[in-house]
């Protein structure tokens, strides 16, 4: 009698633990759960699979929540030795739809609309620069 109660308890405990693990696996927070209202407008990935891979994204936001911008950038793909850049623009402002590789990733006419840039370096260092083009002519 005592062993059957122990077995039932262990089975129920196992089922609860298994359900908790499934919930944690399938209901992870993602970029859609952030409050700033991100909309990806353009993306670029170089086709060089043998060298450093460069990702560049143009994103509009409804609100300039800086911490959410960094979290959003962390959700974007990154390869070891590569660079990931995310340029943020306020919703309703001008934003680039054509992105390119290198240090200058879009037409400088959009610089005044850019409110932040997230960058993940080849060694994994992350930076979020607010108003990166403010002091440029």
Short mmCIF file of N, CA, C and O in Angstrom, two decimals:
data_model
loop_
_atom_site.label_atom_id
_atom_site.label_comp_id
_atom_site.label_asym_id
_atom_site.label_seq_id
_atom_site.Cartn_x
_atom_site.Cartn_y
_atom_site.Cartn_z
N UNK A 1 0.82 -1.20 0.00
CA UNK A 1 0.00 0.00 0.00
C UNK A 1 0.86 1.26 0.00
O UNK A 1 0.58 2.19 -0.72
N UNK A 2 1.89 1.24 0.85
CA UNK A 2 2.76 2.40 0.95
C UNK A 2 3.54 2.63 -0.36
O UNK A 2 3.72 3.77 -0.78
N UNK A 3 3.98 1.56 -1.01
CA UNK A 3 4.74 1.71 -2.26
C UNK A 3 3.87 2.22 -3.39
O UNK A 3 4.34 2.94 -4.26
N UNK A 4 2.57 1.86 -3.44
CA UNK A 4 1.71 2.36 -4.51
C UNK A 4 1.46 3.86 -4.36
O UNK A 4 1.40 4.59 -5.35
N UNK A 5 1.31 4.35 -3.12
CA UNK A 5 1.16 5.79 -2.90
C UNK A 5 2.44 6.53 -3.29
O UNK A 5 2.39 7.61 -3.88
N UNK A 6 3.58 5.95 -2.99
CA UNK A 6 4.86 6.56 -3.37
C UNK A 6 5.00 6.59 -4.88
O UNK A 6 5.43 7.60 -5.45
N UNK A 7 4.63 5.51 -5.55
CA UNK A 7 4.71 5.47 -7.02
C UNK A 7 3.79 6.50 -7.66
O UNK A 7 4.17 7.18 -8.61
N UNK A 8 2.56 6.61 -7.14
CA UNK A 8 1.62 7.61 -7.67
C UNK A 8 2.17 9.01 -7.47
O UNK A 8 2.13 9.86 -8.38
N UNK A 9 2.71 9.28 -6.29
CA UNK A 9 3.30 10.59 -6.02
C UNK A 9 4.46 10.89 -6.98
O UNK A 9 4.55 11.98 -7.53
N UNK A 10 5.34 9.92 -7.21
CA UNK A 10 6.48 10.12 -8.12
C UNK A 10 6.02 10.33 -9.55
O UNK A 10 6.58 11.15 -10.28
N UNK A 11 5.00 9.61 -9.98
CA UNK A 11 4.46 9.78 -11.34
C UNK A 11 3.87 11.18 -11.49
O UNK A 11 4.12 11.87 -12.49
N UNK A 12 3.07 11.61 -10.52
CA UNK A 12 2.48 12.96 -10.59
C UNK A 12 3.56 14.03 -10.56
O UNK A 12 3.48 15.01 -11.31
N UNK A 13 4.55 13.85 -9.72
CA UNK A 13 5.65 14.80 -9.66
C UNK A 13 6.39 14.86 -11.00
O UNK A 13 6.73 15.94 -11.49
N UNK A 14 6.60 13.72 -11.61
CA UNK A 14 7.28 13.66 -12.91
C UNK A 14 6.46 14.36 -13.99
O UNK A 14 6.99 15.10 -14.83
N UNK A 15 5.13 14.16 -13.98
CA UNK A 15 4.27 14.81 -14.96
C UNK A 15 4.26 16.33 -14.79
O UNK A 15 4.30 17.08 -15.77
N UNK A 16 4.21 16.79 -13.55
CA UNK A 16 4.25 18.23 -13.28
C UNK A 16 5.58 18.82 -13.74
O UNK A 16 5.62 19.87 -14.40
N UNK A 17 6.66 18.15 -13.44
CA UNK A 17 7.99 18.61 -13.85
C UNK A 17 8.11 18.62 -15.37
O UNK A 17 8.61 19.59 -15.95
N UNK A 18 7.62 17.60 -16.02
CA UNK A 18 7.65 17.53 -17.49
C UNK A 18 6.82 18.65 -18.10
O UNK A 18 7.24 19.31 -19.06
N UNK A 19 5.64 18.92 -17.56
CA UNK A 19 4.80 20.02 -18.05
C UNK A 19 5.46 21.37 -17.86
O UNK A 19 5.40 22.24 -18.74
N UNK A 20 6.12 21.55 -16.72
CA UNK A 20 6.83 22.81 -16.46
C UNK A 20 7.98 23.00 -17.46
O UNK A 20 8.19 24.10 -17.96
N UNK A 21 8.70 21.93 -17.77
CA UNK A 21 9.79 22.01 -18.76
C UNK A 21 9.26 22.33 -20.15
O UNK A 21 9.85 23.13 -20.89
N UNK A 22 8.14 21.72 -20.54
CA UNK A 22 7.54 22.02 -21.84
C UNK A 22 7.09 23.47 -21.93
O UNK A 22 7.30 24.13 -22.96
N UNK A 23 6.48 23.97 -20.87
CA UNK A 23 6.04 25.37 -20.85
C UNK A 23 7.24 26.30 -21.02
O UNK A 23 7.20 27.25 -21.79
N UNK A 24 8.33 26.01 -20.31
CA UNK A 24 9.53 26.83 -20.42
C UNK A 24 10.18 26.76 -21.79
O UNK A 24 10.77 27.72 -22.26
N UNK A 25 10.01 25.65 -22.46
CA UNK A 25 10.60 25.48 -23.79
C UNK A 25 9.81 26.22 -24.86
O UNK A 25 10.39 26.89 -25.72
N UNK A 26 8.50 26.14 -24.83
CA UNK A 26 7.68 26.67 -25.92
C UNK A 26 7.15 28.08 -25.70
O UNK A 26 6.58 28.67 -26.61
N UNK A 27 7.31 28.63 -24.54
CA UNK A 27 6.77 29.96 -24.27
C UNK A 27 7.86 30.94 -23.82
O UNK A 27 7.69 31.69 -22.86
N UNK A 28 8.98 30.96 -24.53
CA UNK A 28 10.07 31.90 -24.25
C UNK A 28 9.71 33.28 -24.78
O UNK A 28 9.07 33.40 -25.83
N UNK A 29 10.10 34.35 -24.10
CA UNK A 29 9.84 35.69 -24.62
C UNK A 29 10.68 35.94 -25.87
O UNK A 29 11.75 35.38 -26.05
N UNK A 30 10.16 36.78 -26.75
CA UNK A 30 10.86 37.10 -27.99
C UNK A 30 10.78 38.58 -28.28
O UNK A 30 10.30 39.39 -27.46
N UNK A 31 11.22 38.97 -29.46
CA UNK A 31 11.25 40.38 -29.85
C UNK A 31 9.85 40.99 -29.89
O UNK A 31 9.67 42.18 -29.65
N UNK A 32 8.83 40.18 -30.19
CA UNK A 32 7.45 40.69 -30.24
C UNK A 32 6.92 41.07 -28.86
O UNK A 32 5.94 41.79 -28.75
N UNK A 33 7.55 40.58 -27.80
CA UNK A 33 7.10 40.87 -26.45
C UNK A 33 7.65 42.19 -25.89
O UNK A 33 7.24 42.61 -24.82
N UNK A 34 8.57 42.81 -26.61
CA UNK A 34 9.16 44.07 -26.14
C UNK A 34 8.17 45.22 -26.35
O UNK A 34 7.38 45.22 -27.30
N UNK A 35 8.22 46.23 -25.49
CA UNK A 35 7.23 47.30 -25.47
C UNK A 35 7.48 48.41 -26.48
O UNK A 35 6.59 49.19 -26.76
N UNK A 36 8.68 48.51 -27.04
CA UNK A 36 9.02 49.64 -27.90
C UNK A 36 8.38 49.54 -29.29
O UNK A 36 8.40 50.51 -30.04
N UNK A 37 7.82 48.42 -29.66
CA UNK A 37 7.13 48.29 -30.95
C UNK A 37 8.07 48.29 -32.14
O UNK A 37 8.08 49.23 -32.92
N UNK A 38 8.86 47.25 -32.28
CA UNK A 38 9.86 47.16 -33.34
C UNK A 38 9.26 46.63 -34.64
O UNK A 38 8.48 45.68 -34.62
N UNK A 39 9.65 47.26 -35.77
CA UNK A 39 9.27 46.78 -37.10
C UNK A 39 10.51 46.79 -37.97
O UNK A 39 11.09 47.86 -38.22
N UNK A 40 10.93 45.63 -38.41
CA UNK A 40 12.11 45.53 -39.28
C UNK A 40 11.73 46.01 -40.68
O UNK A 40 10.79 45.52 -41.28
N UNK A 41 12.48 46.98 -41.20
CA UNK A 41 12.18 47.57 -42.50
C UNK A 41 13.11 47.08 -43.61
O UNK A 41 12.70 46.98 -44.75
N UNK A 42 14.36 46.79 -43.27
CA UNK A 42 15.32 46.31 -44.27
C UNK A 42 16.40 45.51 -43.57
O UNK A 42 16.67 45.71 -42.39
N UNK A 43 17.01 44.60 -44.33
CA UNK A 43 18.14 43.84 -43.78
C UNK A 43 19.12 43.52 -44.89
O UNK A 43 18.77 43.47 -46.06
N UNK A 44 20.36 43.35 -44.47
CA UNK A 44 21.43 43.00 -45.39
C UNK A 44 22.29 41.93 -44.73
O UNK A 44 22.58 42.00 -43.54
N UNK A 45 22.70 40.94 -45.52
CA UNK A 45 23.67 39.94 -45.08
C UNK A 45 24.60 39.71 -46.26
O UNK A 45 24.14 39.38 -47.35
N UNK A 46 25.89 39.86 -46.03
CA UNK A 46 26.82 39.65 -47.13
C UNK A 46 26.84 38.16 -47.49
O UNK A 46 26.52 37.30 -46.68
N UNK A 47 27.20 37.88 -48.72
CA UNK A 47 27.17 36.50 -49.20
C UNK A 47 28.50 35.78 -49.00
O UNK A 47 28.67 34.67 -49.47
N UNK A 48 29.43 36.39 -48.31
CA UNK A 48 30.75 35.80 -48.10
C UNK A 48 30.69 34.84 -46.92
O UNK A 48 30.75 35.25 -45.78
N UNK A 49 30.56 33.56 -47.22
CA UNK A 49 30.47 32.57 -46.15
C UNK A 49 31.84 32.12 -45.65
O UNK A 49 31.94 31.38 -44.69
N UNK A 50 32.92 32.52 -46.31
CA UNK A 50 34.24 32.11 -45.88
C UNK A 50 34.92 33.16 -45.00
O UNK A 50 35.86 32.86 -44.30
N UNK A 51 34.46 34.38 -45.05
CA UNK A 51 35.05 35.45 -44.25
C UNK A 51 34.07 35.92 -43.21
O UNK A 51 33.09 35.24 -42.90
N UNK A 52 34.30 37.10 -42.65
CA UNK A 52 33.38 37.62 -41.63
C UNK A 52 31.99 37.88 -42.22
O UNK A 52 31.87 38.45 -43.30
N UNK A 53 30.98 37.45 -41.51
CA UNK A 53 29.60 37.65 -41.95
C UNK A 53 29.09 38.93 -41.33
O UNK A 53 29.23 39.16 -40.13
N UNK A 54 28.51 39.79 -42.16
CA UNK A 54 28.02 41.08 -41.70
C UNK A 54 26.50 41.14 -41.85
O UNK A 54 25.97 40.91 -42.94
N UNK A 55 25.83 41.41 -40.74
CA UNK A 55 24.38 41.63 -40.74
C UNK A 55 24.13 43.11 -40.47
O UNK A 55 24.72 43.69 -39.56
N UNK A 56 23.21 43.71 -41.24
CA UNK A 56 22.81 45.09 -41.02
C UNK A 56 21.28 45.14 -41.10
O UNK A 56 20.70 44.58 -42.02
N UNK A 57 20.66 45.80 -40.13
CA UNK A 57 19.20 45.89 -40.07
C UNK A 57 18.78 47.34 -39.92
O UNK A 57 19.43 48.12 -39.24
N UNK A 58 17.66 47.69 -40.55
CA UNK A 58 17.01 48.97 -40.38
C UNK A 58 15.66 48.69 -39.71
O UNK A 58 14.86 47.91 -40.22
N UNK A 59 15.43 49.34 -38.55
CA UNK A 59 14.25 49.03 -37.73
C UNK A 59 13.59 50.33 -37.29
O UNK A 59 14.27 51.27 -36.90
N UNK A 60 12.25 50.36 -37.32
CA UNK A 60 11.53 51.50 -36.75
C UNK A 60 10.99 51.10 -35.38
O UNK A 60 10.69 49.94 -35.12
N UNK A 61 10.87 52.10 -34.51
CA UNK A 61 10.36 51.89 -33.15
C UNK A 61 9.27 52.91 -32.85
O UNK A 61 9.29 54.02 -33.36
N UNK A 62 8.33 52.50 -32.01
CA UNK A 62 7.27 53.42 -31.59
C UNK A 62 7.70 54.26 -30.41
O UNK A 62 7.20 55.35 -30.20
N UNK A 63 8.64 53.72 -29.60
CA UNK A 63 9.09 54.41 -28.40
C UNK A 63 10.59 54.14 -28.22
O UNK A 63 11.05 53.04 -28.49
N UNK A 64 11.32 55.14 -27.77
CA UNK A 64 12.77 54.99 -27.63
C UNK A 64 13.13 54.44 -26.25
O UNK A 64 13.69 55.13 -25.41
N UNK A 65 12.81 53.17 -26.03
CA UNK A 65 13.18 52.49 -24.79
C UNK A 65 14.54 51.86 -25.04
O UNK A 65 14.66 50.84 -25.73
N UNK A 66 15.59 52.47 -24.51
CA UNK A 66 16.97 52.08 -24.86
C UNK A 66 17.27 50.63 -24.47
O UNK A 66 17.91 49.91 -25.22
N UNK A 67 16.81 50.21 -23.32
CA UNK A 67 17.08 48.84 -22.88
C UNK A 67 16.43 47.82 -23.82
O UNK A 67 17.02 46.80 -24.14
N UNK A 68 15.21 48.12 -24.29
CA UNK A 68 14.54 47.24 -25.24
C UNK A 68 15.30 47.18 -26.57
O UNK A 68 15.32 46.15 -27.22
N UNK A 69 15.91 48.29 -26.95
CA UNK A 69 16.69 48.30 -28.20
C UNK A 69 17.88 47.35 -28.09
O UNK A 69 18.20 46.63 -29.03
N UNK A 70 18.53 47.36 -26.94
CA UNK A 70 19.66 46.45 -26.74
C UNK A 70 19.19 44.99 -26.73
O UNK A 70 19.83 44.12 -27.32
N UNK A 71 18.08 44.74 -26.08
CA UNK A 71 17.54 43.38 -26.04
C UNK A 71 17.16 42.94 -27.45
O UNK A 71 17.44 41.81 -27.86
N UNK A 72 16.53 43.83 -28.22
CA UNK A 72 16.15 43.51 -29.59
C UNK A 72 17.39 43.17 -30.43
O UNK A 72 17.38 42.21 -31.20
N UNK A 73 18.44 43.97 -30.27
CA UNK A 73 19.68 43.70 -31.00
C UNK A 73 20.26 42.35 -30.63
O UNK A 73 20.80 41.63 -31.48
N UNK A 74 20.14 41.96 -29.36
CA UNK A 74 20.64 40.65 -28.93
C UNK A 74 19.87 39.50 -29.56
O UNK A 74 20.39 38.39 -29.68
N UNK A 75 18.62 39.73 -29.96
CA UNK A 75 17.83 38.70 -30.63
C UNK A 75 18.28 38.48 -32.07
O UNK A 75 17.97 37.46 -32.67
N UNK A 76 18.97 39.44 -32.65
CA UNK A 76 19.37 39.35 -34.05
C UNK A 76 20.54 38.37 -34.22
O UNK A 76 21.35 38.18 -33.32
N UNK A 77 20.65 37.75 -35.41
CA UNK A 77 21.72 36.76 -35.62
C UNK A 77 23.11 37.39 -35.58
O UNK A 77 23.28 38.55 -35.95
N UNK A 78 24.06 36.60 -35.13
CA UNK A 78 25.46 37.04 -35.06
C UNK A 78 26.34 35.82 -35.22
O UNK A 78 26.03 34.75 -34.68
N UNK A 79 27.41 35.97 -35.98
CA UNK A 79 28.37 34.88 -36.16
C UNK A 79 29.71 35.29 -35.57
O UNK A 79 30.11 36.45 -35.66
N UNK A 80 30.38 34.31 -35.00
CA UNK A 80 31.70 34.55 -34.42
C UNK A 80 32.62 35.13 -35.51
O UNK A 80 32.73 34.58 -36.59
N UNK A 81 33.24 36.24 -35.22
CA UNK A 81 34.12 36.90 -36.18
C UNK A 81 33.38 37.87 -37.09
O UNK A 81 33.99 38.60 -37.85
N UNK A 82 32.05 37.89 -37.03
CA UNK A 82 31.25 38.78 -37.87
C UNK A 82 30.78 39.99 -37.09
O UNK A 82 31.10 40.17 -35.92
N UNK A 83 30.00 40.83 -37.76
CA UNK A 83 29.49 42.05 -37.16
C UNK A 83 27.98 42.10 -37.39
O UNK A 83 27.49 41.77 -38.47
N UNK A 84 27.25 42.51 -36.37
CA UNK A 84 25.81 42.73 -36.47
C UNK A 84 25.53 44.18 -36.09
O UNK A 84 25.97 44.63 -35.03
N UNK A 85 24.83 44.90 -36.97
CA UNK A 85 24.45 46.29 -36.70
C UNK A 85 22.94 46.44 -36.89
O UNK A 85 22.38 45.92 -37.85
N UNK A 86 22.31 47.14 -35.95
CA UNK A 86 20.89 47.45 -36.05
C UNK A 86 20.74 48.96 -35.90
O UNK A 86 21.13 49.52 -34.87
N UNK A 87 20.20 49.60 -36.93
CA UNK A 87 19.96 51.04 -36.90
C UNK A 87 18.48 51.26 -36.56
O UNK A 87 17.60 50.67 -37.18
N UNK A 88 18.22 52.12 -35.56
CA UNK A 88 16.86 52.37 -35.10
C UNK A 88 16.40 53.75 -35.55
O UNK A 88 17.12 54.74 -35.43
N UNK A 89 15.15 53.81 -36.03
CA UNK A 89 14.52 55.04 -36.50
C UNK A 89 13.14 55.12 -35.86
O UNK A 89 12.46 54.10 -35.70
N UNK A 90 12.71 56.33 -35.51
CA UNK A 90 11.37 56.49 -34.94
C UNK A 90 10.34 56.24 -36.02
O UNK A 90 10.53 56.60 -37.19
N UNK A 91 9.24 55.61 -35.62
CA UNK A 91 8.16 55.35 -36.55
C UNK A 91 7.63 56.68 -37.09
O UNK A 91 7.44 57.63 -36.34
N UNK A 92 7.43 56.76 -38.39
CA UNK A 92 6.96 57.99 -39.02
C UNK A 92 8.08 58.85 -39.58
O UNK A 92 7.82 59.79 -40.32
N UNK A 93 9.33 58.55 -39.23
CA UNK A 93 10.45 59.31 -39.79
C UNK A 93 11.01 58.57 -41.01
O UNK A 93 10.62 57.44 -41.30
N UNK A 94 11.92 59.24 -41.70
CA UNK A 94 12.56 58.61 -42.86
C UNK A 94 13.50 57.51 -42.39
O UNK A 94 14.18 57.66 -41.38
N UNK A 95 13.53 56.40 -43.14
CA UNK A 95 14.42 55.28 -42.81
C UNK A 95 14.90 54.65 -44.12
O UNK A 95 14.21 54.71 -45.13
N UNK A 96 16.10 54.07 -44.12
CA UNK A 96 16.62 53.45 -45.33
C UNK A 96 15.99 52.09 -45.60
O UNK A 96 15.70 51.33 -44.69
N UNK A 97 15.78 51.81 -46.87
CA UNK A 97 15.30 50.49 -47.28
C UNK A 97 16.37 49.74 -48.06
O UNK A 97 16.19 48.58 -48.39
N UNK A 98 17.46 50.44 -48.36
CA UNK A 98 18.57 49.83 -49.10
C UNK A 98 19.82 49.90 -48.21
O UNK A 98 20.31 50.98 -47.92
N UNK A 99 20.31 48.74 -47.78
CA UNK A 99 21.47 48.68 -46.89
C UNK A 99 22.63 48.05 -47.62
O UNK A 99 22.45 47.25 -48.54
N UNK A 100 23.86 48.40 -47.20
CA UNK A 100 25.06 47.89 -47.86
C UNK A 100 26.12 47.55 -46.81
O UNK A 100 26.03 47.96 -45.66
N UNK A 101 27.15 46.80 -47.23
CA UNK A 101 28.20 46.42 -46.28
C UNK A 101 29.17 47.57 -46.03
O UNK A 101 29.10 48.61 -46.68
N UNK A 102 30.09 47.35 -45.09
CA UNK A 102 31.14 48.33 -44.82
C UNK A 102 30.84 49.17 -43.61
O UNK A 102 29.98 48.86 -42.79
N UNK A 103 31.54 50.30 -43.50
CA UNK A 103 31.37 51.20 -42.37
C UNK A 103 30.15 52.11 -42.53
O UNK A 103 29.54 52.52 -41.56
N UNK A 104 29.84 52.49 -43.76
CA UNK A 104 28.66 53.31 -44.04
C UNK A 104 27.63 52.38 -44.67
O UNK A 104 27.83 51.91 -45.80
N UNK A 105 26.53 52.14 -43.97
CA UNK A 105 25.59 51.11 -44.40
C UNK A 105 24.35 51.61 -45.12
O UNK A 105 23.56 50.81 -45.60
N UNK A 106 24.17 52.93 -45.18
CA UNK A 106 23.02 53.48 -45.90
C UNK A 106 23.32 54.91 -46.30
O UNK A 106 24.31 55.51 -45.87
N UNK A 107 22.46 55.47 -47.14
CA UNK A 107 22.61 56.84 -47.63
C UNK A 107 22.63 57.81 -46.45
O UNK A 107 21.74 57.78 -45.59
N UNK A 108 23.65 58.68 -46.38
CA UNK A 108 23.75 59.64 -45.27
C UNK A 108 22.56 60.59 -45.13
O UNK A 108 22.41 61.25 -44.10
N UNK A 109 21.67 60.64 -46.10
CA UNK A 109 20.47 61.47 -45.99
C UNK A 109 19.58 61.02 -44.84
O UNK A 109 18.78 61.81 -44.32
N UNK A 110 19.71 59.79 -44.41
CA UNK A 110 18.90 59.25 -43.32
C UNK A 110 19.57 59.41 -41.95
O UNK A 110 18.97 59.05 -40.93
N UNK A 111 20.78 59.92 -41.90
CA UNK A 111 21.52 60.04 -40.64
C UNK A 111 20.74 60.82 -39.57
O UNK A 111 20.75 60.45 -38.40
N UNK A 112 20.08 61.91 -39.97
CA UNK A 112 19.39 62.74 -38.98
C UNK A 112 18.19 62.02 -38.35
O UNK A 112 17.75 62.38 -37.25
N UNK A 113 17.67 61.00 -39.01
CA UNK A 113 16.52 60.25 -38.48
C UNK A 113 16.93 59.11 -37.56
O UNK A 113 16.09 58.57 -36.85
N UNK A 114 18.19 58.74 -37.58
CA UNK A 114 18.66 57.59 -36.80
C UNK A 114 18.77 57.98 -35.32
O UNK A 114 19.51 58.90 -34.97
N UNK A 115 18.05 57.26 -34.45
CA UNK A 115 18.08 57.60 -33.03
C UNK A 115 19.06 56.74 -32.24
O UNK A 115 19.47 57.11 -31.14
N UNK A 116 19.44 55.58 -32.80
CA UNK A 116 20.39 54.72 -32.09
C UNK A 116 20.94 53.67 -33.06
O UNK A 116 20.32 53.36 -34.08
N UNK A 117 22.11 53.15 -32.70
CA UNK A 117 22.69 52.03 -33.44
C UNK A 117 23.21 51.01 -32.43
O UNK A 117 23.90 51.37 -31.48
N UNK A 118 22.81 49.78 -32.64
CA UNK A 118 23.28 48.65 -31.84
C UNK A 118 24.35 47.96 -32.67
O UNK A 118 24.17 47.75 -33.87
N UNK A 119 25.47 47.62 -32.03
CA UNK A 119 26.52 46.90 -32.75
C UNK A 119 27.09 45.80 -31.88
O UNK A 119 27.40 46.02 -30.70
N UNK A 120 27.23 44.64 -32.48
CA UNK A 120 27.89 43.51 -31.82
C UNK A 120 29.14 43.23 -32.63
O UNK A 120 29.08 42.94 -33.82
N UNK A 121 30.29 43.34 -31.97
CA UNK A 121 31.59 43.25 -32.64
C UNK A 121 31.97 41.79 -32.92
O UNK A 121 31.33 40.87 -32.42
N UNK A 122 33.05 41.60 -33.67
CA UNK A 122 33.50 40.23 -33.97
C UNK A 122 33.82 39.40 -32.73
O UNK A 122 33.69 38.18 -32.77
N UNK A 123 34.20 40.04 -31.63
CA UNK A 123 34.51 39.26 -30.43
C UNK A 123 33.33 39.23 -29.45
O UNK A 123 33.46 38.73 -28.34
N UNK A 124 32.18 39.77 -29.88
CA UNK A 124 30.97 39.67 -29.08
C UNK A 124 30.68 40.84 -28.18
O UNK A 124 29.72 40.80 -27.41
N UNK A 125 31.47 41.91 -28.24
CA UNK A 125 31.19 43.10 -27.44
C UNK A 125 29.97 43.82 -28.01
O UNK A 125 29.86 44.00 -29.21
N UNK A 126 29.10 44.26 -27.12
CA UNK A 126 27.85 44.91 -27.53
C UNK A 126 27.89 46.38 -27.15
O UNK A 126 28.34 46.73 -26.07
N UNK A 127 27.41 47.23 -28.07
CA UNK A 127 27.29 48.65 -27.76
C UNK A 127 25.99 49.19 -28.34
O UNK A 127 25.52 48.72 -29.38
N UNK A 128 25.40 50.13 -27.64
CA UNK A 128 24.23 50.85 -28.13
C UNK A 128 24.56 52.33 -28.04
O UNK A 128 24.75 52.87 -26.95
N UNK A 129 24.66 52.96 -29.20
CA UNK A 129 25.03 54.37 -29.25
C UNK A 129 23.76 55.17 -29.54
O UNK A 129 23.12 54.96 -30.57
N UNK A 130 23.43 56.09 -28.64
CA UNK A 130 22.26 56.95 -28.81
C UNK A 130 22.63 58.12 -29.71
O UNK A 130 23.67 58.74 -29.52
N UNK A 131 21.79 58.42 -30.68
CA UNK A 131 21.98 59.52 -31.61
C UNK A 131 23.40 59.52 -32.19
O UNK A 131 24.17 60.45 -31.99
N UNK A 132 23.76 58.49 -32.94
CA UNK A 132 25.14 58.32 -33.41
C UNK A 132 25.59 59.36 -34.42
O UNK A 132 26.79 59.59 -34.56
N UNK A 133 24.66 60.02 -35.09
CA UNK A 133 25.05 60.98 -36.14
C UNK A 133 24.74 62.42 -35.74
O UNK A 133 24.75 63.31 -36.58
N UNK A 134 24.50 62.67 -34.48
CA UNK A 134 24.07 64.00 -34.02
C UNK A 134 25.13 65.07 -34.29
O UNK A 134 24.80 66.18 -34.68
N UNK A 135 26.41 64.78 -34.09
CA UNK A 135 27.46 65.80 -34.23
C UNK A 135 28.08 65.83 -35.62
O UNK A 135 29.10 66.47 -35.81
N UNK A 136 27.49 65.13 -36.57
CA UNK A 136 28.02 65.14 -37.93
C UNK A 136 27.23 66.13 -38.76
O UNK A 136 26.01 66.19 -38.69
N UNK A 137 27.96 66.89 -39.57
CA UNK A 137 27.45 67.94 -40.42
C UNK A 137 26.17 67.66 -41.04
O UNK A 137 25.35 68.27 -41.48
#
